Amino acid sequence: MKVCRTIGEIRAALAPVHLSGRSVGFVPTMGYLHAGHLSLVERARAENEATVVSIFVNPTQFGPEEDFARYPRDEPRDLALCDEAGVNFVFTPDAAEMYPPGFQTYVDVTGLSQGLCGASRPGHFRGVATVVAKLFAIVQPRRAYFGEKDAQQLRVIRRLAQDLNLPVTVVPVPIIREPDGLAMSSRNVYLNAEERRAALVLYRSLLVARDLVRSGEQNAAAVAEAIRALIAAEPLARLDYLAIVDDETLAPVERIDQPTLIALAVFIGRTRLIDNVLVNP
Ligand code: AMP
């Protein structure tokens, strides 16, 4: 496995791969890797001749009051996990490499970035879309792998690739969960024992919502009410947003009669967690 810290190095390392026409699968991450990330790697390995993982805590996608400075980092562990997983190239630049003095070009996926996490985290998806566009230009992958855990991000990136005619296939990968249902996330490390237990309310309320839809409930307001009641009953939880939206456009729906994404963000103490389920009546 080759570890590259500059754009020049990763370009030079990948040049022979591209020249020989071998397919490159790409998994962008912010590191502190867990089984969710590794499932993207596994998928990339299965479908491509070479696998690239990027590890970059991207400053432009964090708000001024957010956790950029304390976001968990453990490079030696991440590199060992990548090596074990059969990754061929790791690209782990520093912020100055990606955003040198004079940087002033941003990518804005205007519509899809607006609601859900985009409403609670202004500028977040502009940072995400910009860094992913840059990473695609640097790595030039044939396929790139994104987790359904970040449902809005996946749709923003898909739109970005389509709108800018980028020659990359965006591949969605299902959410990996802890045995008790909590969606794996690098941020779960912030939770103390009590918060870790309280964090189960996200998936538990989404499952209740899914069961309601399965048993015939089509009124989005009724489903929302059930979720809100469960979150309100958990003293350590505070709902940031709940969205019941069209799976494709992310526009709010009143009736759940098409593929519908139920997504939420919940503060557990100071830690903001997200989760979602797709319901298809
Ligand atoms: P992050 O390092 O949190 O930016 O995540 C990097 C990629 O891993 C994104 O495409 C995420 O959607 C994906 N990912 C994170 N957590 C999970 C999970 N629990 N299951 C599946 N994919 C995940």
Coordinates of C-alpha atoms and ligand atoms in Angstrom, one line a residue:
M1 CA 0.0 0.0 0.0
K2 CA 1.4 3.4 -1.0
V3 CA 0.7 6.4 1.2
C4 CA 0.7 9.8 -0.6
R5 CA 0.6 13.2 1.1
T6 CA 0.8 15.5 -1.9
I7 CA -1.3 15.8 -5.1
G8 CA 1.9 15.3 -7.1
E9 CA 2.6 12.1 -5.4
I10 CA -0.8 10.5 -5.8
R11 CA -1.0 11.7 -9.4
A12 CA 2.4 10.1 -10.1
A13 CA 1.4 6.9 -8.2
L14 CA -1.8 6.5 -10.2
A15 CA -0.4 7.4 -13.6
P16 CA 0.6 3.9 -14.5
V17 CA -2.8 2.5 -13.3
H18 CA -4.7 5.0 -15.5
L19 CA -2.3 4.5 -18.5
S20 CA -2.9 0.8 -18.4
G21 CA -6.7 1.3 -18.4
R22 CA -7.2 -0.4 -15.0
S23 CA -10.3 0.8 -13.1
V24 CA -9.8 2.9 -10.0
G25 CA -12.4 2.7 -7.2
F26 CA -12.3 5.6 -4.8
V27 CA -13.5 5.9 -1.1
P28 CA -13.3 9.4 0.3
T29 CA -13.2 9.6 4.1
M30 CA -12.4 11.8 7.0
G31 CA -10.6 9.0 8.7
Y32 CA -11.0 7.4 12.1
L33 CA -12.1 4.4 10.2
H34 CA -14.8 1.9 11.2
A35 CA -16.6 -1.0 9.7
G36 CA -18.9 1.4 7.7
H37 CA -15.9 2.8 5.9
L38 CA -14.4 -0.7 5.4
S39 CA -17.6 -1.9 3.7
L40 CA -17.1 0.9 1.1
V41 CA -13.5 -0.3 0.7
E42 CA -14.7 -3.9 0.3
R43 CA -17.2 -2.9 -2.4
A44 CA -14.5 -0.8 -4.2
R45 CA -12.1 -3.7 -4.1
A46 CA -14.7 -6.1 -5.5
E47 CA -15.6 -3.9 -8.4
N48 CA -12.2 -2.3 -9.4
E49 CA -8.6 -3.2 -10.2
A50 CA -7.2 -0.6 -7.9
T51 CA -8.6 1.0 -4.7
V52 CA -7.8 4.5 -3.4
V53 CA -8.9 5.8 0.0
S54 CA -8.5 9.4 0.9
I55 CA -8.3 10.5 4.5
F56 CA -8.8 14.2 4.9
V57 CA -10.7 16.1 7.6
N58 CA -12.0 18.8 5.3
P59 CA -12.0 22.2 7.1
T60 CA -14.4 23.8 4.5
Q61 CA -17.3 21.6 5.5
F62 CA -17.3 22.5 9.2
G63 CA -19.0 25.5 10.6
P64 CA -17.2 27.9 12.9
E65 CA -18.9 26.4 16.0
E66 CA -18.5 22.8 14.9
D67 CA -16.0 20.1 15.8
F68 CA -13.3 20.5 13.2
A69 CA -10.5 20.9 15.8
R70 CA -11.6 18.0 18.0
Y71 CA -12.7 15.6 15.2
P72 CA -11.1 12.2 16.1
R73 CA -7.9 11.4 14.2
D74 CA -5.7 8.3 14.4
E75 CA -3.6 8.0 11.3
P76 CA -1.5 5.0 12.3
R77 CA -4.6 3.0 13.0
D78 CA -6.3 4.1 9.8
L79 CA -3.3 3.2 7.7
A80 CA -3.1 -0.3 9.3
L81 CA -6.9 -0.8 8.7
C82 CA -6.5 0.3 5.0
D83 CA -3.5 -2.0 4.5
E84 CA -5.3 -5.0 6.1
A85 CA -8.4 -4.2 3.9
G86 CA -6.3 -4.4 0.8
V87 CA -6.3 -0.7 -0.2
N88 CA -3.6 0.0 -2.8
F89 CA -3.2 3.8 -2.3
V90 CA -4.0 6.2 0.5
F91 CA -4.2 9.9 -0.2
T92 CA -3.9 11.9 3.0
P93 CA -3.1 15.6 2.2
D94 CA -2.9 18.4 4.8
A95 CA -5.3 21.4 4.5
A96 CA -2.6 23.6 2.9
E97 CA -2.1 21.1 0.1
M98 CA -5.8 21.1 -0.7
Y99 CA -6.5 24.8 0.0
P100 CA -3.3 26.8 -0.8
P101 CA -3.2 30.5 -0.5
G102 CA -5.3 32.1 -3.2
F103 CA -7.8 29.3 -3.3
Q104 CA -11.2 30.8 -4.3
T105 CA -13.2 28.3 -6.3
Y106 CA -16.2 26.5 -4.8
V107 CA -18.9 24.1 -6.0
D108 CA -22.4 24.7 -4.9
V109 CA -25.1 22.1 -5.6
T110 CA -27.9 24.6 -5.0
G111 CA -31.2 22.8 -4.6
L112 CA -30.3 19.5 -2.9
S113 CA -28.0 21.2 -0.4
Q114 CA -30.8 23.4 1.1
G115 CA -32.9 21.3 3.5
L116 CA -32.1 18.7 6.1
C117 CA -28.4 18.9 7.1
G118 CA -27.9 21.9 4.8
A119 CA -30.4 23.9 6.8
S120 CA -28.7 23.1 10.1
R121 CA -25.2 23.4 8.8
P122 CA -25.0 26.4 6.4
G123 CA -22.1 26.0 4.0
H124 CA -21.6 22.3 4.8
F125 CA -22.5 20.9 1.4
R126 CA -20.6 23.6 -0.4
G127 CA -17.5 22.4 1.4
V128 CA -18.3 18.7 0.7
A129 CA -19.1 19.3 -3.0
T130 CA -15.9 21.3 -3.4
V131 CA -13.6 18.8 -1.8
V132 CA -15.2 15.9 -3.6
A133 CA -14.9 17.6 -6.9
K134 CA -11.2 18.3 -6.2
L135 CA -10.6 14.7 -5.1
F136 CA -12.3 13.4 -8.2
A137 CA -10.1 15.6 -10.3
I138 CA -7.0 14.4 -8.5
V139 CA -7.8 10.7 -8.3
Q140 CA -9.9 10.3 -11.5
P141 CA -11.8 7.3 -10.3
R142 CA -14.0 5.2 -12.5
R143 CA -16.3 4.6 -9.5
A144 CA -16.6 6.4 -6.1
Y145 CA -18.3 4.9 -3.1
F146 CA -20.5 6.8 -0.6
G147 CA -22.5 5.5 2.4
E148 CA -26.3 5.8 2.5
K149 CA -25.8 7.0 6.1
D150 CA -25.1 10.4 4.7
A151 CA -28.2 10.3 2.5
Q152 CA -28.2 13.9 1.5
Q153 CA -24.5 13.9 0.8
L154 CA -24.9 10.9 -1.5
R155 CA -27.6 12.8 -3.5
V156 CA -25.5 16.0 -3.6
I157 CA -22.5 14.1 -5.0
R158 CA -24.6 12.2 -7.5
R159 CA -26.0 15.5 -8.8
L160 CA -22.5 17.1 -8.8
A161 CA -21.2 14.3 -11.0
Q162 CA -24.1 14.5 -13.3
D163 CA -24.2 18.3 -13.6
L164 CA -20.4 18.7 -14.2
N165 CA -20.3 15.6 -16.5
L166 CA -17.7 14.0 -14.4
P167 CA -16.7 10.5 -15.8
V168 CA -17.3 8.7 -12.5
T169 CA -20.1 6.4 -11.3
V170 CA -21.3 7.2 -7.8
V171 CA -22.1 4.0 -6.0
P172 CA -24.3 4.0 -2.9
V173 CA -23.4 1.5 -0.1
P174 CA -25.9 0.5 2.7
I175 CA -25.6 1.7 6.3
I176 CA -23.5 -0.4 8.6
R177 CA -24.8 -0.5 12.2
E178 CA -23.5 -1.6 15.6
P179 CA -25.2 -4.8 16.8
D180 CA -27.8 -2.8 18.8
G181 CA -28.7 -0.7 15.7
L182 CA -26.7 2.5 16.2
A183 CA -25.3 3.6 12.8
M184 CA -21.5 3.5 12.9
S185 CA -19.9 6.9 12.9
S186 CA -16.5 8.3 13.8
R187 CA -18.4 10.8 16.1
N188 CA -19.8 7.9 18.2
V189 CA -16.5 8.1 20.1
Y190 CA -17.7 11.4 21.6
L191 CA -20.5 9.6 23.5
N192 CA -20.2 8.6 27.2
A193 CA -21.9 5.4 28.4
E194 CA -25.2 7.1 29.2
E195 CA -25.2 9.0 25.9
R196 CA -24.3 5.8 24.0
R197 CA -27.5 4.2 25.3
A198 CA -29.6 7.3 24.6
A199 CA -28.3 7.4 21.0
L200 CA -30.3 4.2 20.3
V201 CA -33.4 6.5 20.1
L202 CA -32.5 7.5 16.5
Y203 CA -32.7 4.1 14.9
R204 CA -35.5 3.0 17.3
S205 CA -37.7 5.9 16.3
L206 CA -36.9 5.3 12.6
L207 CA -37.9 1.6 12.9
V208 CA -41.2 2.6 14.6
A209 CA -41.8 5.0 11.6
R210 CA -41.0 2.3 9.1
D211 CA -43.4 -0.1 10.8
L212 CA -46.1 2.5 10.8
V213 CA -45.7 2.9 7.0
R214 CA -45.5 -0.8 6.5
S215 CA -48.8 -1.2 8.4
G216 CA -50.5 1.3 6.0
E217 CA -49.9 4.7 7.5
Q218 CA -49.4 7.2 4.7
N219 CA -49.8 10.5 6.5
A220 CA -46.4 12.0 6.9
A221 CA -47.5 14.2 9.8
A222 CA -48.7 11.2 11.8
V223 CA -45.4 9.4 11.2
A224 CA -43.5 12.6 12.2
E225 CA -45.5 12.9 15.3
A226 CA -44.6 9.3 16.4
I227 CA -40.9 10.0 15.9
R228 CA -41.0 13.3 17.7
A229 CA -42.7 11.7 20.7
L230 CA -40.0 9.1 21.0
I231 CA -37.2 11.6 20.7
A232 CA -38.9 13.9 23.2
A233 CA -39.2 11.0 25.7
E234 CA -35.4 10.6 25.7
P235 CA -34.0 13.2 28.2
L236 CA -30.5 13.3 26.7
A237 CA -31.8 13.7 23.1
R238 CA -32.7 17.0 21.4
L239 CA -34.1 16.8 17.8
D240 CA -32.2 19.0 15.3
Y241 CA -34.4 18.2 12.3
L242 CA -36.8 15.5 11.1
A243 CA -37.4 15.2 7.4
I244 CA -39.9 13.1 5.5
V245 CA -38.9 13.7 1.9
D246 CA -39.1 12.4 -1.6
D247 CA -36.2 9.9 -2.0
E248 CA -34.9 11.7 -5.1
T249 CA -35.6 15.4 -4.8
L250 CA -35.6 15.6 -1.0
A251 CA -38.7 17.7 -1.2
P252 CA -41.0 17.3 1.8
V253 CA -44.0 15.0 1.2
E254 CA -47.4 15.0 2.9
R255 CA -48.4 11.5 1.7
I256 CA -46.0 8.6 1.9
D257 CA -47.0 6.8 -1.3
Q258 CA -43.6 6.9 -3.2
P259 CA -40.1 5.9 -2.1
T260 CA -39.6 8.3 0.8
L261 CA -36.6 9.1 2.9
I262 CA -37.1 9.6 6.6
A263 CA -34.0 11.3 7.9
L264 CA -33.2 12.9 11.2
A265 CA -30.4 14.6 13.1
V266 CA -30.4 14.5 16.9
F267 CA -28.2 16.0 19.5
I268 CA -27.2 13.5 22.2
G269 CA -25.6 15.8 24.7
R270 CA -23.3 17.9 22.6
T271 CA -22.9 15.3 19.9
R272 CA -25.0 15.6 16.7
L273 CA -25.8 12.2 15.1
I274 CA -27.7 11.5 11.9
D275 CA -29.6 8.5 10.6
N276 CA -32.2 7.6 8.1
V277 CA -34.4 4.9 6.6
L278 CA -35.9 4.6 3.1
V279 CA -39.5 3.5 3.1
N280 CA -41.1 2.2 -0.1
P281 CA -44.9 1.6 0.5
Ligands
AMP1 P1 -16.8 10.2 6.8 O1 -15.5 9.7 7.2 O2 -17.7 10.2 8.0 O3 -16.8 11.4 6.0 O4 -17.5 9.0 5.9 C1 -16.8 8.6 4.7 C2 -17.8 7.8 3.9 O5 -18.2 6.6 4.7 C3 -19.1 8.5 3.6 O6 -19.4 8.1 2.2 C4 -20.0 8.0 4.6 O7 -21.4 8.0 4.1 C5 -19.6 6.5 4.7 N1 -20.0 6.0 6.0 C6 -19.9 6.6 7.2 N2 -20.5 5.8 8.2 C7 -21.1 4.8 7.5 C8 -21.8 3.7 8.0 N3 -22.2 3.5 9.2 N4 -22.3 2.8 7.0 C9 -22.0 3.0 5.7 N5 -21.2 4.0 5.3 C10 -20.8 4.9 6.2

